[in-house]
Amino acid sequence: MRSGICTKCGQASVVRRVGGLRDGAVDIVAWVGFATWRKTRATHYVCTGCGFFEVYLTKPETLAAVARAWESCPPRPSTPPRPPHPPGR
């Protein structure tokens, strides 16, 4: 999504909002560990073609806390993007 290409449908119809959804002023409350909630900034990406939505945390200290507290997700083989949905769906 950060490249401007939707990772779900493959269309070049991605828009973004840096910092939040409401005028860049929304904080995301992220669960980073046991009984630990932190406010952090995020960048949101939306595909205007299919509606797929991604959020990226942007503070290095939040990313470090998540890396320490969350379970690792093993890599898996990549799959090609899905074809675009027909209009009206």
Short mmCIF file of C-alpha atoms in Angstrom, two decimals:
data_model
loop_
_atom_site.label_atom_id
_atom_site.label_comp_id
_atom_site.label_asym_id
_atom_site.label_seq_id
_atom_site.Cartn_x
_atom_site.Cartn_y
_atom_site.Cartn_z
CA MET A 1 0.00 0.00 0.00
CA ARG A 2 2.82 2.42 0.80
CA SER A 3 3.95 2.16 -2.84
CA GLY A 4 0.59 3.53 -4.02
CA ILE A 5 -0.50 0.10 -5.32
CA CYS A 6 -3.21 -1.77 -3.39
CA THR A 7 -1.91 -5.04 -1.98
CA LYS A 8 -5.35 -6.66 -2.32
CA CYS A 9 -6.66 -5.62 -5.74
CA GLY A 10 -3.52 -4.30 -7.46
CA GLN A 11 -5.04 -0.94 -8.43
CA ALA A 12 -3.07 2.32 -8.26
CA SER A 13 -5.87 3.97 -6.28
CA VAL A 14 -4.38 4.36 -2.79
CA VAL A 15 -4.76 7.51 -0.69
CA ARG A 16 -3.18 8.15 2.70
CA ARG A 17 -3.52 10.27 5.82
CA VAL A 18 -0.36 10.81 7.84
CA GLY A 19 -0.94 11.05 11.59
CA GLY A 20 -4.58 10.05 11.75
CA LEU A 21 -8.00 9.95 10.18
CA ARG A 22 -9.36 13.31 11.38
CA ASP A 23 -7.23 16.19 10.10
CA GLY A 24 -4.11 14.29 11.09
CA ALA A 25 -5.03 14.65 14.77
CA VAL A 26 -6.24 11.17 15.74
CA ASP A 27 -4.05 9.06 17.96
CA ILE A 28 -4.19 5.28 17.75
CA VAL A 29 -4.31 3.45 21.06
CA ALA A 30 -2.11 0.40 20.55
CA TRP A 31 -1.97 -2.72 22.70
CA VAL A 32 1.77 -3.22 23.00
CA GLY A 33 2.06 -5.61 25.93
CA PHE A 34 0.38 -6.97 29.00
CA ALA A 35 -1.67 -4.19 30.59
CA THR A 36 0.14 -1.61 28.48
CA TRP A 37 -1.84 0.78 26.30
CA ARG A 38 -0.01 3.60 24.57
CA LYS A 39 -1.14 6.40 22.32
CA THR A 40 0.91 6.53 19.15
CA ARG A 41 0.83 8.17 15.74
CA ALA A 42 -0.02 6.16 12.66
CA THR A 43 -0.32 6.54 8.89
CA HIS A 44 -3.52 5.21 7.30
CA TYR A 45 -3.79 3.94 3.72
CA VAL A 46 -7.10 3.27 1.90
CA CYS A 47 -7.65 1.84 -1.56
CA THR A 48 -10.48 3.83 -3.14
CA GLY A 49 -10.99 1.00 -5.63
CA CYS A 50 -11.74 -1.93 -3.30
CA GLY A 51 -11.84 -0.31 0.17
CA PHE A 52 -8.89 -2.20 1.63
CA PHE A 53 -7.43 -0.33 4.62
CA GLU A 54 -4.00 -0.52 6.31
CA VAL A 55 -2.51 1.29 9.30
CA TYR A 56 1.21 1.71 10.00
CA LEU A 57 2.62 2.77 13.36
CA THR A 58 5.23 5.48 12.96
CA LYS A 59 6.95 5.98 16.34
CA PRO A 60 10.17 3.93 16.65
CA GLU A 61 9.65 3.45 20.41
CA THR A 62 6.17 1.97 19.79
CA LEU A 63 7.56 -0.39 17.14
CA ALA A 64 10.29 -1.50 19.56
CA ALA A 65 7.71 -2.16 22.32
CA VAL A 66 5.55 -4.18 19.94
CA ALA A 67 8.58 -6.20 18.76
CA ARG A 68 9.37 -7.11 22.38
CA ALA A 69 5.80 -7.97 23.44
CA TRP A 70 4.05 -9.52 20.43
CA GLU A 71 4.39 -12.98 18.92
CA SER A 72 6.39 -13.27 15.70
CA CYS A 73 4.50 -14.10 12.49
CA PRO A 74 6.50 -16.51 10.32
CA PRO A 75 6.87 -15.60 6.63
CA ARG A 76 4.77 -17.46 4.10
CA PRO A 77 4.92 -17.63 0.31
CA SER A 78 3.49 -14.54 -1.36
CA THR A 79 0.27 -14.76 -3.32
CA PRO A 80 -0.61 -12.64 -6.36
CA PRO A 81 -3.07 -9.76 -5.83
CA ARG A 82 -6.75 -10.55 -6.31
CA PRO A 83 -8.44 -9.24 -9.46
CA PRO A 84 -10.49 -6.03 -8.97
CA HIS A 85 -14.11 -6.38 -7.89
CA PRO A 86 -16.68 -5.73 -10.63
CA PRO A 87 -18.45 -2.34 -10.34
CA GLY A 88 -21.50 -2.29 -8.10
CA ARG A 89 -20.23 -4.77 -5.53
#
